[in-house]
Short mmCIF file of the N, C-alpha and C atoms (twelve columns), coordinates in Angstrom:
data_MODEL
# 
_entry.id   MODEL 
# 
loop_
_atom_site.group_PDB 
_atom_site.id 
_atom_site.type_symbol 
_atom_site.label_atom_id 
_atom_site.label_alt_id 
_atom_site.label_comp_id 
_atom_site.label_asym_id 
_atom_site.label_seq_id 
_atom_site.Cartn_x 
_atom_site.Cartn_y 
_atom_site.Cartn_z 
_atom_site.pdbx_PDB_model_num 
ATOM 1   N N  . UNK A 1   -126.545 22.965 70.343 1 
ATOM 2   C CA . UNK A 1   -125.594 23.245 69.284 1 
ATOM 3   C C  . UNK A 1   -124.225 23.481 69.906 1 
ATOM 4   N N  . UNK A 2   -123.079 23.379 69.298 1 
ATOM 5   C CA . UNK A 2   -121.862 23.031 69.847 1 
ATOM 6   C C  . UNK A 2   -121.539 24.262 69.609 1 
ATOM 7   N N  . UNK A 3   -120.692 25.122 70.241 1 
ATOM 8   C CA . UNK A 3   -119.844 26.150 70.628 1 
ATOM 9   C C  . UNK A 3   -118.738 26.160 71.207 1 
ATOM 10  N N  . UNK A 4   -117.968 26.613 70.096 1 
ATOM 11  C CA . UNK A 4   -115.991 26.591 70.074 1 
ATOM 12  C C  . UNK A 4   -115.592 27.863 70.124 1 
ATOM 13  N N  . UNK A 5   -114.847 27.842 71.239 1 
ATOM 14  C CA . UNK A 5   -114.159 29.447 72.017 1 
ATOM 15  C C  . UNK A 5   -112.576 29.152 72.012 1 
ATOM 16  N N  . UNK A 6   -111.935 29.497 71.177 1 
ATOM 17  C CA . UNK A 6   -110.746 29.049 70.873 1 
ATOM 18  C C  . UNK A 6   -109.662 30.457 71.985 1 
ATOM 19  N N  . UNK A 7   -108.711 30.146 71.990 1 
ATOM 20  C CA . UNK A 7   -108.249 31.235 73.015 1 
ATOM 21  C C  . UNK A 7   -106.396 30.704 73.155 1 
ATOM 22  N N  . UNK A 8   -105.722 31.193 73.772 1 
ATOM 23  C CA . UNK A 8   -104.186 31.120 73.743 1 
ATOM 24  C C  . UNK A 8   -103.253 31.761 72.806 1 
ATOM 25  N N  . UNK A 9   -103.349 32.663 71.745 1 
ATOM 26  C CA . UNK A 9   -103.139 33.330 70.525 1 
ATOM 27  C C  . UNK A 9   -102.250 34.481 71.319 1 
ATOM 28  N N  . UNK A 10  -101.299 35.000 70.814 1 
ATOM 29  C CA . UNK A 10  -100.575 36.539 70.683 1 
ATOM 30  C C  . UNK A 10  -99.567  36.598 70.029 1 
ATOM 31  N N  . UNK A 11  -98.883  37.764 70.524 1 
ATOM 32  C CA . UNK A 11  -97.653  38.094 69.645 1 
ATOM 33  C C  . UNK A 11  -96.371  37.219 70.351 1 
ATOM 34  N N  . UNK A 12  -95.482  36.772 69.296 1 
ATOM 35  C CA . UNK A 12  -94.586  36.062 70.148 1 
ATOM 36  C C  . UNK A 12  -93.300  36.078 68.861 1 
ATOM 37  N N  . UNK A 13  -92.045  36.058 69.708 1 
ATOM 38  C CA . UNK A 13  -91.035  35.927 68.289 1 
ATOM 39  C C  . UNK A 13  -90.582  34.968 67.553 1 
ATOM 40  N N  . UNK A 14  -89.779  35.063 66.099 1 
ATOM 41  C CA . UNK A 14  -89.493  33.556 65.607 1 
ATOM 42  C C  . UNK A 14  -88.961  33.146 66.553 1 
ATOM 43  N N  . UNK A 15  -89.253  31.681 67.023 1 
ATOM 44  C CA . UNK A 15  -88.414  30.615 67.193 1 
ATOM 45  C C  . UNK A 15  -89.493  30.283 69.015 1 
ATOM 46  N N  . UNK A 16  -90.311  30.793 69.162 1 
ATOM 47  C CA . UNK A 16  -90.895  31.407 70.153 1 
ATOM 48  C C  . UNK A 16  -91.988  29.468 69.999 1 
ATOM 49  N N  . UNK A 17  -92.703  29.821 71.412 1 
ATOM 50  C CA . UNK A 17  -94.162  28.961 71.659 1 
ATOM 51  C C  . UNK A 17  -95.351  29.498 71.778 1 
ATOM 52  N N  . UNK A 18  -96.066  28.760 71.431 1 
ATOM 53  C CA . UNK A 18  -97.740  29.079 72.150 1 
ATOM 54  C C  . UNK A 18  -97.846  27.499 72.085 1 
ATOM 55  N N  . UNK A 19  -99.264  27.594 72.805 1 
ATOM 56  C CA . UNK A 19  -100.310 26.608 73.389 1 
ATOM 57  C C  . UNK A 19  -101.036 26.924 73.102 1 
ATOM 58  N N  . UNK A 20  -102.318 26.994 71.988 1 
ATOM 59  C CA . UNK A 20  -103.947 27.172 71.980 1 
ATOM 60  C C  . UNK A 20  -104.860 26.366 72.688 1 
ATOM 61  N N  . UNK A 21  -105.780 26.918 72.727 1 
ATOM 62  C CA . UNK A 21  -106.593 25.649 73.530 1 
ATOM 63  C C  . UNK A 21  -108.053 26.373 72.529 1 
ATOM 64  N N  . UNK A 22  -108.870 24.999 72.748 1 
ATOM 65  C CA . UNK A 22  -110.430 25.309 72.310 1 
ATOM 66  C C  . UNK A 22  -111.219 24.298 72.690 1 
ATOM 67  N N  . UNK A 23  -112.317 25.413 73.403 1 
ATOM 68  C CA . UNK A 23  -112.966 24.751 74.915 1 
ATOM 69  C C  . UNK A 23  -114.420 24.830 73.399 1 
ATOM 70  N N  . UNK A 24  -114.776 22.881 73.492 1 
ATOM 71  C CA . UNK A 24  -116.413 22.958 73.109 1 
ATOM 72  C C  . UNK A 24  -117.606 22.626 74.023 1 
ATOM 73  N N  . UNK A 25  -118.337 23.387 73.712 1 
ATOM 74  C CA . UNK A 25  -119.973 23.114 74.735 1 
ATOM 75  C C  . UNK A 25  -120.223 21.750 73.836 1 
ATOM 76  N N  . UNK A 26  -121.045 20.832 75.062 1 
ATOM 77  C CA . UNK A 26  -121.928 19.720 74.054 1 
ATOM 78  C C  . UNK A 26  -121.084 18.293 73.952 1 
ATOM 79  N N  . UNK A 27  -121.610 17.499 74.647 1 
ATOM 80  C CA . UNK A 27  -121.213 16.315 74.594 1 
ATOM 81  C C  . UNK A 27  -120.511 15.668 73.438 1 
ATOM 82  N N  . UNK A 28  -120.683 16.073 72.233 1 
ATOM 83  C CA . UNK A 28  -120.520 15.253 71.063 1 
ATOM 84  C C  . UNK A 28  -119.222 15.392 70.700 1 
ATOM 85  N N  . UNK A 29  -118.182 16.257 71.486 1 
ATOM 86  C CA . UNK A 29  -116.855 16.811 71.249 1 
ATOM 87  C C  . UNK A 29  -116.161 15.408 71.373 1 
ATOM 88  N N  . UNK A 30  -116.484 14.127 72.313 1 
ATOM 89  C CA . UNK A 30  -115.478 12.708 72.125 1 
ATOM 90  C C  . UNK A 30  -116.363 12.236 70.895 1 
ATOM 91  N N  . UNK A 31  -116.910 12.547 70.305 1 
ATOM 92  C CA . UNK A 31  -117.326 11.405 69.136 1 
ATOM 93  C C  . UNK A 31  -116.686 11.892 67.694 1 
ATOM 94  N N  . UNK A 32  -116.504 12.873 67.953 1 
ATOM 95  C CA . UNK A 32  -115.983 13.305 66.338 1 
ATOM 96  C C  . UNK A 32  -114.394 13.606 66.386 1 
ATOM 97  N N  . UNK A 33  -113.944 13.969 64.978 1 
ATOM 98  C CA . UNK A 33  -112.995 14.366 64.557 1 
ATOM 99  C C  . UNK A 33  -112.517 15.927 65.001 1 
ATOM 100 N N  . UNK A 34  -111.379 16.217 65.273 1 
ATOM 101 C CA . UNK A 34  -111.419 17.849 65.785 1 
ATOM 102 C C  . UNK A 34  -110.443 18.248 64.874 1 
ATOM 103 N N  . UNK A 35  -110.115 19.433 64.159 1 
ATOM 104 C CA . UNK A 35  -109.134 20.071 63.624 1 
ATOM 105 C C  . UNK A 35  -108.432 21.791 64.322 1 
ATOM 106 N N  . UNK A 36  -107.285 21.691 63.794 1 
ATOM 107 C CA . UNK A 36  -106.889 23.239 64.153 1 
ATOM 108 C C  . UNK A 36  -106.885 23.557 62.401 1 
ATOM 109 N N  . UNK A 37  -107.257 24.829 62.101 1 
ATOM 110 C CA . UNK A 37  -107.704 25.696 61.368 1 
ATOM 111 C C  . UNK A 37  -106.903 26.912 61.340 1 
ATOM 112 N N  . UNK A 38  -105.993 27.263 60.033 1 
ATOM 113 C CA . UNK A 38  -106.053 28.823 60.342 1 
ATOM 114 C C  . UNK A 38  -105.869 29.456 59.065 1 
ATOM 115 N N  . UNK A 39  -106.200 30.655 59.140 1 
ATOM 116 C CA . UNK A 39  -106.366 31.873 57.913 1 
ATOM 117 C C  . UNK A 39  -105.763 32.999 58.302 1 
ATOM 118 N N  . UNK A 40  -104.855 33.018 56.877 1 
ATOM 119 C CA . UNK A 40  -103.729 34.086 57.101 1 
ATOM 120 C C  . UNK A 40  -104.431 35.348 56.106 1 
ATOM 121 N N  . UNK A 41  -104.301 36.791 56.528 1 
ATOM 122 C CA . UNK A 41  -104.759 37.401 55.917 1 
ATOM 123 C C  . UNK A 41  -104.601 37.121 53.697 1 
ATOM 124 N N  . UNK A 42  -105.686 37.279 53.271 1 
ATOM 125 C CA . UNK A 42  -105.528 37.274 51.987 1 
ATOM 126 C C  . UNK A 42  -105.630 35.401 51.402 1 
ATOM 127 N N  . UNK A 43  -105.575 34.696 52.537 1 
ATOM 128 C CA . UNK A 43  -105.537 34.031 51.798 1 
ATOM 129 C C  . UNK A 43  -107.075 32.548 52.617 1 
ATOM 130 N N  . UNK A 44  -106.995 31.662 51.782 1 
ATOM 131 C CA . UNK A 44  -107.821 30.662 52.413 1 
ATOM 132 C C  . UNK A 44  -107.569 30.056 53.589 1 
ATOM 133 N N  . UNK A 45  -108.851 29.607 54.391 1 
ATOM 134 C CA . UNK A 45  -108.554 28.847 55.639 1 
ATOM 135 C C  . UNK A 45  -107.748 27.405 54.876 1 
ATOM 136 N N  . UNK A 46  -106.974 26.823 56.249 1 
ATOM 137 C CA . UNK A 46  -106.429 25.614 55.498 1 
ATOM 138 C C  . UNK A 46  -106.631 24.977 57.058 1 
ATOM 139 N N  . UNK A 47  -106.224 23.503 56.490 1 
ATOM 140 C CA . UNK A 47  -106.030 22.640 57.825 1 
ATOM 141 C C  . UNK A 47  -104.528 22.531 58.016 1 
ATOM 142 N N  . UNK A 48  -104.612 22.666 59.669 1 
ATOM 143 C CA . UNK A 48  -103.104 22.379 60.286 1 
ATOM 144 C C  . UNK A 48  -102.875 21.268 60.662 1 
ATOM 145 N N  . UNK A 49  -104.182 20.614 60.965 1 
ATOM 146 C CA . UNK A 49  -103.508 19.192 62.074 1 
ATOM 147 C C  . UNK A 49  -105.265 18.737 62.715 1 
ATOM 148 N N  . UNK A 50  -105.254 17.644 62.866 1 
ATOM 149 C CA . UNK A 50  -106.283 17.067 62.947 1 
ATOM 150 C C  . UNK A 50  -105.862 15.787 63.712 1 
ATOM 151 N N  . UNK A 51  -107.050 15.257 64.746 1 
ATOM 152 C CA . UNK A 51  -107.077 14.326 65.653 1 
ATOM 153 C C  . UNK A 51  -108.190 13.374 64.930 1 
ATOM 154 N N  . UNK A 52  -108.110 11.790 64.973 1 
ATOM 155 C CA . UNK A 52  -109.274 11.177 65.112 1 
ATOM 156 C C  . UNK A 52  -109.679 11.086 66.491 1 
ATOM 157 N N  . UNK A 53  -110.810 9.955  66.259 1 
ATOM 158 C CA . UNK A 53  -111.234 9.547  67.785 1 
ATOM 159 C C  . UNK A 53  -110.430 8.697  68.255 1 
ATOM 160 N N  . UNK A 54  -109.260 7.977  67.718 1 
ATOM 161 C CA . UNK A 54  -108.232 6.981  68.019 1 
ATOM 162 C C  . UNK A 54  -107.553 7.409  68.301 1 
ATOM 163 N N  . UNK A 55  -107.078 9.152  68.336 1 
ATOM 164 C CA . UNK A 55  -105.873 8.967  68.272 1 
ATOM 165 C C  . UNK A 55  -104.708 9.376  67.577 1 
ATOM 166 N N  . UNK A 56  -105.482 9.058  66.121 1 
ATOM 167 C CA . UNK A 56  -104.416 9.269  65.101 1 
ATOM 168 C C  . UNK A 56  -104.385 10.791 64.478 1 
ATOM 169 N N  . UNK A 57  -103.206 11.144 64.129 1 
ATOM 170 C CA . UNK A 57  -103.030 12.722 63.847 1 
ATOM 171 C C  . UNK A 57  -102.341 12.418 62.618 1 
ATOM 172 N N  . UNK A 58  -102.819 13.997 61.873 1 
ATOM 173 C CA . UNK A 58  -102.653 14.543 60.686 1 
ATOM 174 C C  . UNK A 58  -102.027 16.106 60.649 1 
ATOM 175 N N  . UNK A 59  -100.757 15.931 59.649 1 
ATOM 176 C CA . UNK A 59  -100.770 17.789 59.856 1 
ATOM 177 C C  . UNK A 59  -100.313 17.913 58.732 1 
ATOM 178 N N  . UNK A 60  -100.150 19.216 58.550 1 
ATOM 179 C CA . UNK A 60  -99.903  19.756 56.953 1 
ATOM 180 C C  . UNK A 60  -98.467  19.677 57.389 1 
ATOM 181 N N  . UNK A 61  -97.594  19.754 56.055 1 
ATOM 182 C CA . UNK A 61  -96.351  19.790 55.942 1 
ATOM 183 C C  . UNK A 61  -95.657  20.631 56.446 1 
ATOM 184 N N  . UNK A 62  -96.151  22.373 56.385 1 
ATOM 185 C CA . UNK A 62  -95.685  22.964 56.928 1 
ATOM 186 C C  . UNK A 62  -95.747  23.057 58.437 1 
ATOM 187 N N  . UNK A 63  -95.943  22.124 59.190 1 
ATOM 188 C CA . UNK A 63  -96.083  22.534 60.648 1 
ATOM 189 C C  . UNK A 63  -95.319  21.008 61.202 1 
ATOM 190 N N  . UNK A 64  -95.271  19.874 60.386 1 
ATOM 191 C CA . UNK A 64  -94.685  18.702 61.247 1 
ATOM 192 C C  . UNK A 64  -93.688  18.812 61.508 1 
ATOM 193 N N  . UNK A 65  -93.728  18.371 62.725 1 
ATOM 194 C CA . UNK A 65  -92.177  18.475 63.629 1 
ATOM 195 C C  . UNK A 65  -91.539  19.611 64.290 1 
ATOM 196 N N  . UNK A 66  -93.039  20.640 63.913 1 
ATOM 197 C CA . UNK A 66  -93.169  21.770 64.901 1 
ATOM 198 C C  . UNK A 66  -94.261  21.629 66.193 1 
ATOM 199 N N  . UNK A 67  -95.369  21.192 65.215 1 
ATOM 200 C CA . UNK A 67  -96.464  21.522 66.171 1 
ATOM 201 C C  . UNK A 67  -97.271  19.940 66.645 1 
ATOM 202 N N  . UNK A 68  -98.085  20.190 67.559 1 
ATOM 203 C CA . UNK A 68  -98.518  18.806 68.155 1 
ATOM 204 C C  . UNK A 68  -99.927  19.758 68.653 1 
ATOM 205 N N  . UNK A 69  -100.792 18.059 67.929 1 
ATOM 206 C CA . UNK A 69  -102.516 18.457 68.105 1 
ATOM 207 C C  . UNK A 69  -102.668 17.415 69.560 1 
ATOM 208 N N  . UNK A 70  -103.126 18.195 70.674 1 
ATOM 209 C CA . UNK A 70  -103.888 16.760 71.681 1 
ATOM 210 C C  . UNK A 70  -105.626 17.063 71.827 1 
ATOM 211 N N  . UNK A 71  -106.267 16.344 72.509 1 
ATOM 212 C CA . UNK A 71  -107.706 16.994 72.830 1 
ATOM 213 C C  . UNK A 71  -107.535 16.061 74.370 1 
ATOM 214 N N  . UNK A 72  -108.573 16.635 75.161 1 
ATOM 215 C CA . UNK A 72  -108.867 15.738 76.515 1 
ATOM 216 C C  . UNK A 72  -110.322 15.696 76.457 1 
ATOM 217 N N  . UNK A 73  -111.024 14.513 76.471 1 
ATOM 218 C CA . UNK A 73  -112.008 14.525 75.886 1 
ATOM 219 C C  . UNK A 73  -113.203 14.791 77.035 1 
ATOM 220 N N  . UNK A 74  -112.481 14.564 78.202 1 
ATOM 221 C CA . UNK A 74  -113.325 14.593 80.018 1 
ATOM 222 C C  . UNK A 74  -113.799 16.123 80.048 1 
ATOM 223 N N  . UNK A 75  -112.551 16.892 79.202 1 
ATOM 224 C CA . UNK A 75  -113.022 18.455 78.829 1 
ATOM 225 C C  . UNK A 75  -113.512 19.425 78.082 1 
ATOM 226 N N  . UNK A 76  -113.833 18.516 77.467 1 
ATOM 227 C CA . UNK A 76  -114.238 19.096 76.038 1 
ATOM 228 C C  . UNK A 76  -113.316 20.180 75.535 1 
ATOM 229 N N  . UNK A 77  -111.618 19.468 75.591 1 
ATOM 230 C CA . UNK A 77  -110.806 20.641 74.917 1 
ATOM 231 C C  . UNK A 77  -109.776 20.184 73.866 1 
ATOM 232 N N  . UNK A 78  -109.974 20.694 72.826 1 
ATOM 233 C CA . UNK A 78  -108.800 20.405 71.919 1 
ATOM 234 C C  . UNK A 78  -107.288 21.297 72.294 1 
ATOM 235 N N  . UNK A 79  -106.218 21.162 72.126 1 
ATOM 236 C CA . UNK A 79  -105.148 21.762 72.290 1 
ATOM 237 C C  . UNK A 79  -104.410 21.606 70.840 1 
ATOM 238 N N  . UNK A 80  -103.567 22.590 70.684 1 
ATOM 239 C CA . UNK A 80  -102.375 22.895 69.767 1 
ATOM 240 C C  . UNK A 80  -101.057 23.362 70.396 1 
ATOM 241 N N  . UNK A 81  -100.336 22.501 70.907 1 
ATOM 242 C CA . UNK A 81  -98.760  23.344 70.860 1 
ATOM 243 C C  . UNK A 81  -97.914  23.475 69.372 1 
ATOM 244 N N  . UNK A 82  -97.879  24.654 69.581 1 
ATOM 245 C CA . UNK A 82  -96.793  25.431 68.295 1 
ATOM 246 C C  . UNK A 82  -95.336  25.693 68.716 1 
ATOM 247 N N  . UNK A 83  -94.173  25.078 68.743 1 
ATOM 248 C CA . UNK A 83  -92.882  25.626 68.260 1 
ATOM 249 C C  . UNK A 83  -92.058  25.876 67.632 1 
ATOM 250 N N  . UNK A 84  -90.994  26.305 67.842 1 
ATOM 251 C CA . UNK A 84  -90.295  26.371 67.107 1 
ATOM 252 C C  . UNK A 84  -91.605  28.043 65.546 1 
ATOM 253 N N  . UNK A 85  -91.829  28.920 66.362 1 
ATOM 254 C CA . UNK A 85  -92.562  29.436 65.271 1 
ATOM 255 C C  . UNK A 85  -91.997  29.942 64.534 1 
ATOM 256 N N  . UNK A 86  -92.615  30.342 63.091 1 
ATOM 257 C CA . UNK A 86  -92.056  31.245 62.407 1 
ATOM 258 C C  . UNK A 86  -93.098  32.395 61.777 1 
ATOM 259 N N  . UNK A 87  -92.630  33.441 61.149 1 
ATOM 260 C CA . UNK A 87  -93.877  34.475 60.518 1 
ATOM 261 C C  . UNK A 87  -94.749  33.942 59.863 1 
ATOM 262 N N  . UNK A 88  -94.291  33.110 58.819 1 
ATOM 263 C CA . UNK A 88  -95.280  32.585 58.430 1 
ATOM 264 C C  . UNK A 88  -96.642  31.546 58.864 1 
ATOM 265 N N  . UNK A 89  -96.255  31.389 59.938 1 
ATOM 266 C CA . UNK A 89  -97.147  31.015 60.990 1 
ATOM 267 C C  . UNK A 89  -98.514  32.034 61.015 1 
ATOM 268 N N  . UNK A 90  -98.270  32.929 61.156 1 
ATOM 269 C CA . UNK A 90  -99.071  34.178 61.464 1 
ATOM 270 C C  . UNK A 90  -100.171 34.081 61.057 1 
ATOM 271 N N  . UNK A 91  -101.413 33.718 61.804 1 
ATOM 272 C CA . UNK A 91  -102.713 33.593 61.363 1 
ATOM 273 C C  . UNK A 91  -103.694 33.716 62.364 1 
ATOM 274 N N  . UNK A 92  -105.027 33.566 61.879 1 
ATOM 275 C CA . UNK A 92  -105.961 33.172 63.012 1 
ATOM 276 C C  . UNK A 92  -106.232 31.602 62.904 1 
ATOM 277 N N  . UNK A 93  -105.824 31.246 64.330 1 
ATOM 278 C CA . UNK A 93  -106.438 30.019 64.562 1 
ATOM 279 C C  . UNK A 93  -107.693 29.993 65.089 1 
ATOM 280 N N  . UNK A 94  -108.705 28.726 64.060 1 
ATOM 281 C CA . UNK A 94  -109.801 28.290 64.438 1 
ATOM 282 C C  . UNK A 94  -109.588 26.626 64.826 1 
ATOM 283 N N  . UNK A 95  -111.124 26.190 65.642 1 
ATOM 284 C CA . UNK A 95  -110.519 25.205 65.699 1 
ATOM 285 C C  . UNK A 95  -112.396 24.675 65.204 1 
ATOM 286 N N  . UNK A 96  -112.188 22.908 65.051 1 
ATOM 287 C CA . UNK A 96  -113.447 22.142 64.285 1 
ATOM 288 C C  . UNK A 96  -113.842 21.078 63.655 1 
ATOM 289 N N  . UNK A 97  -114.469 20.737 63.778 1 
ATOM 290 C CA . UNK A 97  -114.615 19.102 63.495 1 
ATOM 291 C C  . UNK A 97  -114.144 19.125 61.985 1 
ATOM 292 N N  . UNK A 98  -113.769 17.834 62.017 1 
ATOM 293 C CA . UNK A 98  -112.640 17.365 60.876 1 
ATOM 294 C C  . UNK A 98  -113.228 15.999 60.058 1 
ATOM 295 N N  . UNK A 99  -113.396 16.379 58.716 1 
ATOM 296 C CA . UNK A 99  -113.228 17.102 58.235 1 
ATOM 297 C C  . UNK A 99  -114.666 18.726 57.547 1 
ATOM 298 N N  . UNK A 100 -115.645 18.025 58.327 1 
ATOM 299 C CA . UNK A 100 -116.120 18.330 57.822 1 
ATOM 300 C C  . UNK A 100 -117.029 19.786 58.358 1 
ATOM 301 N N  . UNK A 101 -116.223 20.027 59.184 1 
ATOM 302 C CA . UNK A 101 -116.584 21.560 59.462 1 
ATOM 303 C C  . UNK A 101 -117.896 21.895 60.057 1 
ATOM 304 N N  . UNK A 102 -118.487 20.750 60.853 1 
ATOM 305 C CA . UNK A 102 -120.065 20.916 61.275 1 
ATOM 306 C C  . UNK A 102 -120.182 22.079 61.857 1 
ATOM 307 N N  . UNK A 103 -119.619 22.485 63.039 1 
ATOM 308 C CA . UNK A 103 -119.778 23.399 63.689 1 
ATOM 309 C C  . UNK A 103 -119.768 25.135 63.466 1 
ATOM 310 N N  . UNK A 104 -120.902 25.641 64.034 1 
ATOM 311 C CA . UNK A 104 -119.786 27.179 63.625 1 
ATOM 312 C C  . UNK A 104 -118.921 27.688 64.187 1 
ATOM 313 N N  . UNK A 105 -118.424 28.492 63.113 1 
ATOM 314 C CA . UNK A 105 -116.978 28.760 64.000 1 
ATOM 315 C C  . UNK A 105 -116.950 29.650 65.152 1 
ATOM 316 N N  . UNK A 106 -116.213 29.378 65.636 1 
ATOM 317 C CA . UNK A 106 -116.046 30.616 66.464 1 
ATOM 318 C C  . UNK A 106 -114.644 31.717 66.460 1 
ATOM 319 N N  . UNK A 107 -114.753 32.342 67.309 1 
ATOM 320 C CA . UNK A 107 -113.947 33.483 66.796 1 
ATOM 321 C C  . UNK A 107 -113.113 33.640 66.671 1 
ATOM 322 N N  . UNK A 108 -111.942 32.569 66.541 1 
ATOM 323 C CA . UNK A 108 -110.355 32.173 66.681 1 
ATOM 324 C C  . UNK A 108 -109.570 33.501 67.559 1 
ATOM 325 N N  . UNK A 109 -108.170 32.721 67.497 1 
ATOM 326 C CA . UNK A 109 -107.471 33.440 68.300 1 
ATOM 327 C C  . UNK A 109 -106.084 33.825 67.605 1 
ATOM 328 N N  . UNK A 110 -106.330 35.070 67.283 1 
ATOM 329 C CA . UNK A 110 -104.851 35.670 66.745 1 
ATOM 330 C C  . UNK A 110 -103.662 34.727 67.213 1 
ATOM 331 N N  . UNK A 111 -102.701 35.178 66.342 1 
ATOM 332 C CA . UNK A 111 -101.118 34.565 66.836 1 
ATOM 333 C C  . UNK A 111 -100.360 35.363 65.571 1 
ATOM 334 N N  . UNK A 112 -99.444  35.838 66.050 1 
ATOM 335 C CA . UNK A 112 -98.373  36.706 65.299 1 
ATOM 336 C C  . UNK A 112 -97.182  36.574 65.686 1 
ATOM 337 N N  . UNK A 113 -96.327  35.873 64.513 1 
ATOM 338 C CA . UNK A 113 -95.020  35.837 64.742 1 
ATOM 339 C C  . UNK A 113 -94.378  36.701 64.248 1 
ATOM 340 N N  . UNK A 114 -93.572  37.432 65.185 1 
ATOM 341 C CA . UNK A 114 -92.855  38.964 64.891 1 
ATOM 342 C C  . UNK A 114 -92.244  39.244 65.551 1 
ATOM 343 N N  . UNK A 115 -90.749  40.143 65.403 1 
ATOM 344 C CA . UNK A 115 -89.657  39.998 66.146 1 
ATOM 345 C C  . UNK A 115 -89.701  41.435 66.207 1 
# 
C-alpha cells in the first residue's frame, strides 16, 4: 500500500517561498496522476495543482503564476514550489493521486503565511 509523507511546510511571510516535497513508498507513484491538496481551517480540501504522467499540469486559479507542481519519478517524489505567498495561502498541504484520491492520506504539512 502506498504511503505519502508530505514535509517542507512553516511559517513564512507574504511575499515569502516554500518548496514542499512528498516522498511515496511503492512503485506505482510513475503510473498515476499526483496532486497537491490543501485544507484551510473551516473549510473543504480543494485541489491546487496536479501533474499527469505526461507532463501536463493543472492548477486552480488561485495559485497560477505563483506556484509550480514537478514530481521525479526515479524518487518517488512529488514537489510544489509556492511564491510569491500570500495568507490566504495558509493551509495544510496534502499531497495524492489525481483525481481520484486512491491513497491515504498522510499527514500534510502546515504552511502559514504571516507577517
Amino acid at each position: 500500500q502506498v504511503q505519502l509523507v508530505e514535509s517542507g511546510g512553516g511559517l513564512v511571510q507574504p511575499g515569502g517561498s516554500l518548496r514542499l516535497s512528498c516522498a511515496a513508498s511503492g512503485s506505482i507513484f510513475s503510473i498515476v496522476a499526483m496532486g497537491w491538496f490543501r485544507q484551510a481551517p473551516g473549510k473543504q480540501r480543494e485541489l491546487v495543482a496536479s501533474m499527469q504522467r505526461d507532463g501536463s499540469t493543472l492548477y486552480a486559479d488561485s495559485v497560477k503564476g505563483r506556484f509550480s507542481i514537478a514530481r521525479d519519478n526515479e524518487k518517488s517524489t512529488l514537489y510544489l514550489q509556492m511564491n510569491s505567498l500570500k495568507p490566504e495561502d495558509t493551509a495544510v498541504y496534502y499531497c495524492n493521486s489525481y483525481p481520484y484520491k486512491s491513497f491515504p492520506w498522510g499527514q500534510g504539512t502546515q504552511v502559514t503565511v504571516s507577517s
